[in-house]
mmCIF file of C-alpha atoms in Angstrom:
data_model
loop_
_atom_site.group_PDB
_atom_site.id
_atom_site.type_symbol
_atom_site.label_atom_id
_atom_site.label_comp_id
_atom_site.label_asym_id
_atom_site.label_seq_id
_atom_site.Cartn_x
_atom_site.Cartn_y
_atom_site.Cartn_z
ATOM 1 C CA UNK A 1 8.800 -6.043 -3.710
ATOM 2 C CA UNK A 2 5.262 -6.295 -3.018
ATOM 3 C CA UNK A 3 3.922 -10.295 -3.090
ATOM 4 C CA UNK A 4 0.391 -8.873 -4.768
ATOM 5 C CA UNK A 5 1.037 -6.525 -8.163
ATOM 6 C CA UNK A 6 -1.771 -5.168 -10.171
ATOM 7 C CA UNK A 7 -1.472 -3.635 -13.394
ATOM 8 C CA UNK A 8 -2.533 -1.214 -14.988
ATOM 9 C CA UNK A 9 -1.844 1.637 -12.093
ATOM 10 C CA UNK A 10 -4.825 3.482 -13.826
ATOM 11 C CA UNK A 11 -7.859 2.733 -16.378
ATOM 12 C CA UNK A 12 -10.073 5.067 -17.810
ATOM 13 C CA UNK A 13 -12.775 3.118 -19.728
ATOM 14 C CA UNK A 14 -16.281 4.880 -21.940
ATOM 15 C CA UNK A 15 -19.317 4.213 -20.192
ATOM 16 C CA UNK A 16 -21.291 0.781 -21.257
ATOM 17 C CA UNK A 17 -17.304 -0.564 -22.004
ATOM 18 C CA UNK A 18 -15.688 -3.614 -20.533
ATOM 19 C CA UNK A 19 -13.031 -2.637 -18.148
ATOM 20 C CA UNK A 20 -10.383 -5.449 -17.314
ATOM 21 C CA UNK A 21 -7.710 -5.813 -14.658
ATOM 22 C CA UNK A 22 -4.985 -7.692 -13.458
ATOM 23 C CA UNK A 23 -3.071 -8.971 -10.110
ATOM 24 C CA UNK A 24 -0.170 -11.882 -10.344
ATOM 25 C CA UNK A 25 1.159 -13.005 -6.982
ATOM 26 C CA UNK A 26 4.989 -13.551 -6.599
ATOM 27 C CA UNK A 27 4.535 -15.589 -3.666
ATOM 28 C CA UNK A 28 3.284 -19.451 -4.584
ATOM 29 C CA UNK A 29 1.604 -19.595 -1.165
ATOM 30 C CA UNK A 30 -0.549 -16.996 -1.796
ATOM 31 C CA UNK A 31 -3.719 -18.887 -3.787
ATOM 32 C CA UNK A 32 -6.690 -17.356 -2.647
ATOM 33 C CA UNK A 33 -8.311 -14.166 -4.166
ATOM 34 C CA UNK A 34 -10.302 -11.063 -3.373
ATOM 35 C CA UNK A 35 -11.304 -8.217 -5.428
ATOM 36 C CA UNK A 36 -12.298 -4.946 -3.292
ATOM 37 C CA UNK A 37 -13.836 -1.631 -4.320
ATOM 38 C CA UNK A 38 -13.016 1.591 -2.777
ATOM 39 C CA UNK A 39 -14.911 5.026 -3.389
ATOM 40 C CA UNK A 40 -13.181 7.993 -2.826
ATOM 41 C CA UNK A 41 -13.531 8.991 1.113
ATOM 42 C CA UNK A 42 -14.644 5.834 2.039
ATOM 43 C CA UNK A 43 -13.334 2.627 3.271
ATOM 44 C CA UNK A 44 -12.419 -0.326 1.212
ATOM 45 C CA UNK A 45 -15.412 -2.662 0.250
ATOM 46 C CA UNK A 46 -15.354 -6.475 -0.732
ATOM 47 C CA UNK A 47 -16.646 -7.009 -4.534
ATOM 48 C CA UNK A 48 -15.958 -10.933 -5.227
ATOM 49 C CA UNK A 49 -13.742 -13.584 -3.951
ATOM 50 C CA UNK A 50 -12.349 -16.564 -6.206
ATOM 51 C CA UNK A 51 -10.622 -19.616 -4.871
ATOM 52 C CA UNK A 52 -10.767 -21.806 -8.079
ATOM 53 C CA UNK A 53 -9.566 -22.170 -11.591
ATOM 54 C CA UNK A 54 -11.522 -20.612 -13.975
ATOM 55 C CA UNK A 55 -14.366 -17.809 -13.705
ATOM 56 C CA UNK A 56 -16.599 -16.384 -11.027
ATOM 57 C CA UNK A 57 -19.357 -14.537 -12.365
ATOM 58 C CA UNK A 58 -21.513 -11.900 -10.133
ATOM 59 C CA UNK A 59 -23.497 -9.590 -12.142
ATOM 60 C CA UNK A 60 -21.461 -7.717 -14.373
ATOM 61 C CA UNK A 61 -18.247 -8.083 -12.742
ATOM 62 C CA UNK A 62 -15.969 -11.288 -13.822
ATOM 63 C CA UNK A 63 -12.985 -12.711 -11.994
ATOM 64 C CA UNK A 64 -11.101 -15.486 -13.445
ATOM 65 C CA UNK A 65 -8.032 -17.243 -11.952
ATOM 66 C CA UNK A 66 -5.071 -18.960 -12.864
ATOM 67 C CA UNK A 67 -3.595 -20.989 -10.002
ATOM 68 C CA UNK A 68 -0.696 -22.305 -12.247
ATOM 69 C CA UNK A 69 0.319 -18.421 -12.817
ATOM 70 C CA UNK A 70 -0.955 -17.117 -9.927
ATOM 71 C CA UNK A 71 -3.112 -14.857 -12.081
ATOM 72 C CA UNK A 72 -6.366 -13.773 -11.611
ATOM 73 C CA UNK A 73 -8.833 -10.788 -12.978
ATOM 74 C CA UNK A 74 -11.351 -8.856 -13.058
ATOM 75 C CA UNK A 75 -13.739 -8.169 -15.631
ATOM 76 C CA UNK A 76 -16.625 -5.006 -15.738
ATOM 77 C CA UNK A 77 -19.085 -5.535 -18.548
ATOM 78 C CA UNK A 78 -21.061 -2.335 -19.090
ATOM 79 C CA UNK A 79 -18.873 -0.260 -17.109
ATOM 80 C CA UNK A 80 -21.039 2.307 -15.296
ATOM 81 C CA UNK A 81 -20.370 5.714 -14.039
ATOM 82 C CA UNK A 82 -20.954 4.496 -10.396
ATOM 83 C CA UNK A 83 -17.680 1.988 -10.956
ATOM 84 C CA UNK A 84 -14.961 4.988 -10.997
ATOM 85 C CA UNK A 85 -13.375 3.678 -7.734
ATOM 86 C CA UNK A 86 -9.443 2.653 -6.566
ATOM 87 C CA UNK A 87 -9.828 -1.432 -7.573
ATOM 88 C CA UNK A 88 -7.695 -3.446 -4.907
ATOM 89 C CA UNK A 89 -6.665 -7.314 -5.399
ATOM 90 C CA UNK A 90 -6.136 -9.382 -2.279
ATOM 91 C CA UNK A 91 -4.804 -12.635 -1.553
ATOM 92 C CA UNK A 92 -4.105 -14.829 1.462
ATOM 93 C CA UNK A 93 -2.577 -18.446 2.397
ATOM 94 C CA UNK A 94 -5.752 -19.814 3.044
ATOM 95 C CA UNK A 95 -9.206 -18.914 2.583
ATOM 96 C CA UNK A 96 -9.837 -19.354 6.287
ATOM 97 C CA UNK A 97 -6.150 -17.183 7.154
ATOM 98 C CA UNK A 98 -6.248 -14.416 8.906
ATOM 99 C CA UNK A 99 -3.553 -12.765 7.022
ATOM 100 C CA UNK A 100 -4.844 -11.338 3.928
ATOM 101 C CA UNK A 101 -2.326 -8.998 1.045
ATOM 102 C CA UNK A 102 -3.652 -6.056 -0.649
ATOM 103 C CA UNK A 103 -1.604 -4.939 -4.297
ATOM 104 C CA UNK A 104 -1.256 -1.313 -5.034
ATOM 105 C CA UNK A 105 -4.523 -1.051 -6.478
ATOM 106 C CA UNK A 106 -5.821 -0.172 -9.955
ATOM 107 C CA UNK A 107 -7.768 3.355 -10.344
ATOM 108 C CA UNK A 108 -10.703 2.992 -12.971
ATOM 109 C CA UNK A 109 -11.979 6.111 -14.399
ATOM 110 C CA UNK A 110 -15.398 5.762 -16.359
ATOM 111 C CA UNK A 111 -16.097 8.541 -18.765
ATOM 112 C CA UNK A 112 -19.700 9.299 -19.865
ATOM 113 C CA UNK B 1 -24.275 -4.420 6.925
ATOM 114 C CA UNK B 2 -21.284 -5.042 9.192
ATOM 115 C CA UNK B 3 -20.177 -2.258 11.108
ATOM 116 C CA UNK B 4 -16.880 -1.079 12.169
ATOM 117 C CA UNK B 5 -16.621 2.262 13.713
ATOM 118 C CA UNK B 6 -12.846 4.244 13.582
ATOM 119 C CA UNK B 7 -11.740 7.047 16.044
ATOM 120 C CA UNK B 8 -10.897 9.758 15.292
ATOM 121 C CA UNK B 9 -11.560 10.142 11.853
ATOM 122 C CA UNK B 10 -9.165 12.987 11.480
ATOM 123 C CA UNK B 11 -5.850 13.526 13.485
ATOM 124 C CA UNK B 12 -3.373 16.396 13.592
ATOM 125 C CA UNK B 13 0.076 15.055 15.657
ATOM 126 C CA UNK B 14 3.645 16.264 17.001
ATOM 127 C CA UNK B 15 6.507 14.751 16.147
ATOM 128 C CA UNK B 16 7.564 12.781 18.730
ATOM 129 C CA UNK B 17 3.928 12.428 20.526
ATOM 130 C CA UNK B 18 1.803 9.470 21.022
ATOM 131 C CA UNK B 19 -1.024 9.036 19.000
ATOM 132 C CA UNK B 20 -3.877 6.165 19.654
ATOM 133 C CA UNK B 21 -6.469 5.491 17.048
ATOM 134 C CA UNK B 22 -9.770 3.655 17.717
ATOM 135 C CA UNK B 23 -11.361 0.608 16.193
ATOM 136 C CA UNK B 24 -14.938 -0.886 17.118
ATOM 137 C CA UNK B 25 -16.669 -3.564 15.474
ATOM 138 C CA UNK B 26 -20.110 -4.777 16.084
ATOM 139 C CA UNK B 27 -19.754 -8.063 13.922
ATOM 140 C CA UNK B 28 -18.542 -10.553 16.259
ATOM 141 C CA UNK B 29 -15.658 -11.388 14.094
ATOM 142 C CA UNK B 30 -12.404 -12.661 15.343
ATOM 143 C CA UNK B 31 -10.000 -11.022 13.392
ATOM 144 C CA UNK B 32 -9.605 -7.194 13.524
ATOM 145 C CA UNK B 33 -6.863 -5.545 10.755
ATOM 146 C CA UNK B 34 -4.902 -2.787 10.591
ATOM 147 C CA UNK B 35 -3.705 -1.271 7.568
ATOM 148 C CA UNK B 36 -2.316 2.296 5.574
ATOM 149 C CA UNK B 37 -2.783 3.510 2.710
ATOM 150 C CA UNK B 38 -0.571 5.297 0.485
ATOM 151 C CA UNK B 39 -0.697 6.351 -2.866
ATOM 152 C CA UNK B 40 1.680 3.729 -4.773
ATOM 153 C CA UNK B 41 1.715 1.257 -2.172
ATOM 154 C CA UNK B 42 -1.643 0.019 -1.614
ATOM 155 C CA UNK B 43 -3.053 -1.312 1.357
ATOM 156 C CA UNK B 44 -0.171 -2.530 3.704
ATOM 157 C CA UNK B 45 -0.946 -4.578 6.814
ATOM 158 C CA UNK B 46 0.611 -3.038 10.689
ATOM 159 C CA UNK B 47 -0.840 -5.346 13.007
ATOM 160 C CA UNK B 48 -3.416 -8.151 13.176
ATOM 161 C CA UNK B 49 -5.701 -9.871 15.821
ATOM 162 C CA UNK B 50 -7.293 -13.370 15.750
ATOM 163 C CA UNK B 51 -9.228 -12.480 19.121
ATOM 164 C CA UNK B 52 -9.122 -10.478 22.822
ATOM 165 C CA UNK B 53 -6.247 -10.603 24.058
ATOM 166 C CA UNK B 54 -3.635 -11.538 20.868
ATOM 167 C CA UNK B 55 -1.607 -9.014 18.489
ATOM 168 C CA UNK B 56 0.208 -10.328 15.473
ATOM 169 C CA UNK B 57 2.829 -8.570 13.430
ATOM 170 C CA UNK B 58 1.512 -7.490 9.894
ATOM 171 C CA UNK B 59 4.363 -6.448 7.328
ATOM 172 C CA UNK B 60 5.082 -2.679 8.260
ATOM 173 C CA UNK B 61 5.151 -2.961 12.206
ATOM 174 C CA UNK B 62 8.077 -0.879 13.182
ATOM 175 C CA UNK B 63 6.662 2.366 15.207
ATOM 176 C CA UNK B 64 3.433 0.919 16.262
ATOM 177 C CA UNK B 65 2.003 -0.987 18.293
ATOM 178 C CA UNK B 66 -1.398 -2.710 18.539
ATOM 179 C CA UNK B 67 -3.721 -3.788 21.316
ATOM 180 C CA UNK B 68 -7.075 -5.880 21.512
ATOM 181 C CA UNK B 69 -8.443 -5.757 25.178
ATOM 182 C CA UNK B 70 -12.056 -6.962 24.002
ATOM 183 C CA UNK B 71 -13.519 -8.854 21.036
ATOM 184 C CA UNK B 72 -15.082 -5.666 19.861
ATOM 185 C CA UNK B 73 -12.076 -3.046 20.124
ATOM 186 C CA UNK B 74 -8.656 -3.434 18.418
ATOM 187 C CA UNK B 75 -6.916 -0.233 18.919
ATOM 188 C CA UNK B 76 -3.308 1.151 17.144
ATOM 189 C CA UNK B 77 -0.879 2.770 18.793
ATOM 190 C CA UNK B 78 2.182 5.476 17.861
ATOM 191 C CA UNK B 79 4.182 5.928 21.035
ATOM 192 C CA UNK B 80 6.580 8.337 18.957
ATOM 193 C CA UNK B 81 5.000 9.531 16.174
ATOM 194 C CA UNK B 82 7.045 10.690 12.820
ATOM 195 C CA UNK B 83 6.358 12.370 9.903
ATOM 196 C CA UNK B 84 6.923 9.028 7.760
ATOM 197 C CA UNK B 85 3.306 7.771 9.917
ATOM 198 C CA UNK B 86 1.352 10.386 8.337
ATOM 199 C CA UNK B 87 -1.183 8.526 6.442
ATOM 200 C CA UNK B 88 -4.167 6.617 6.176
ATOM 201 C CA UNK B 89 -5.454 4.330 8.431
ATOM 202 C CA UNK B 90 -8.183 1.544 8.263
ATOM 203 C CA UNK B 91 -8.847 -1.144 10.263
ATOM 204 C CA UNK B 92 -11.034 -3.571 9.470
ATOM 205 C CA UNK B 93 -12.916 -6.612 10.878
ATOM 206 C CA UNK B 94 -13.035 -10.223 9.241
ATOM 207 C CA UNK B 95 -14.666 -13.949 10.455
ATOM 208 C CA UNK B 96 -12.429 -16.301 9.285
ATOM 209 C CA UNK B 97 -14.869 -19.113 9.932
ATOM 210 C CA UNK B 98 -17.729 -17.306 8.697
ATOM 211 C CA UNK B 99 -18.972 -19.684 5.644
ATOM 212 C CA UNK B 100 -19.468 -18.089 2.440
ATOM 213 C CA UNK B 101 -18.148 -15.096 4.253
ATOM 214 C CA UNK B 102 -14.532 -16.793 4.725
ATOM 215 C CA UNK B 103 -12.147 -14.227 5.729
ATOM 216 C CA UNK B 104 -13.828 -11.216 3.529
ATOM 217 C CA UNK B 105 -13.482 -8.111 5.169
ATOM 218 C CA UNK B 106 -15.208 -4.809 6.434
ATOM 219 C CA UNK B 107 -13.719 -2.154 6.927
ATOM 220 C CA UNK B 108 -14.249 1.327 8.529
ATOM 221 C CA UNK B 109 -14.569 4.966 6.964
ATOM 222 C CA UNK B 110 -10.350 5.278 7.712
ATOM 223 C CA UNK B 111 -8.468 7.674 9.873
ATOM 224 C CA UNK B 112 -6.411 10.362 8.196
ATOM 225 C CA UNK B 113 -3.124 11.481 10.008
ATOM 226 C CA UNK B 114 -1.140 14.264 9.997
ATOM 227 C CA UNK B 115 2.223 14.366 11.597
ATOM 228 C CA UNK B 116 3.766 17.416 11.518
#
């Protein structure tokens, strides 16, 4: 079973919409978050990290955690064309660890 | 922009050959990644580095092995390649004392493998 799951697999959202998604950890020593982007063809790309209760606004993207759950999301206000991409959660022991687990991703589909 | 440069970026493989794919960062960082990707399973981490000279087992590391001879070049190797390793492949570069930075990481346009 993988430590980091994200739901939903897939996510197809009208453009200017709020897309939202979700990881839970199932491992307790995993508290530290990342969201990353990928494109199709390209490599994975780091969006936002979060390391505290509550939310982390950048822009129009949103993360909130949940260290008591081990919950955290993302949120896409005016979802744009340009955000169609694989969405991967990450999380580590440690901010500073070197060791850092990726869930199965979330693919967001933005339709015009 | 940090830069981390993967070779090949397209490999066609025997069963049973060796395969060695290429990873060169121009960041500085410490750590250097290696990870596959496959559809339903994510990103899954092979084999880690904190620096020249160290390898550290990731969660898939049966069938490959990893080596870091320099701070810039953290390379992944398949001494018998099988059709299950057909994939792929990123690595990636990450400080983990980098500040604001702490532990994010880049990673590299991926290497896709064939294993026939």
């Amino acid at each position: 079973q993988q430590k980091v799951q994200q739901s939903p697999e897939s996510l197809s959202v009208p453009e200017g919409g709020m897309a939202s998604l979700n990881c839970t950890s199932s491992d307790r020593n995993f508290q530290y978050f990342w969201w990353y982007r990928q494109h199709s063809g390209e490599g994975p790309k780091a969006l936002m990290s979060i390391f505290s209760d509550g939310d982390k606004k950048e822009g129009r993207f949103t993360a909130h955690l949940n260290k008591a759950s081990l919950h955290v999301s993302l949120h896409i206000r005016d979802s744009q064309p340009s955000d169609s991409a694989l969405y991967f959660c990450a999380a580590s022991v440690g901010y500073n660890q070197g060791k850092l687990i990726f869930g199965q991703g979330t693919k967001l589909s933005i339709k015009p | 922009e940090a830069a981390v440069t993967q070779s090949p970026r397209n490999k066609v493989a025997v069963t049973g050959g060796k395969v060695t794919l290429s990873c060169n960062q121009t960041n500085n960082h410490n750590n250097m990644y290696w990870y596959r990707q496959d559809t339903g399973h994510g990103l899954r981490l092979i084999h880690y580095s904190y620096g020249a000279g160290s390898t550290e087992k990731g969660d898939i590391p049966d069938g490959y092995k990893a080596s870091r001879p320099s701070q810039e070049n953290f390379s992944l190797i398949l001494e018998l390649a099988t059709p299950s390793q057909t994939s792929v492949y990123f690595c990636a570069s990450g400080d983990a004392f980098g500040g604001v930075s702490q532990n994010t990481l880049y990673f590299g346009a991926g290497t896709r493998l064939s294993v026939l």
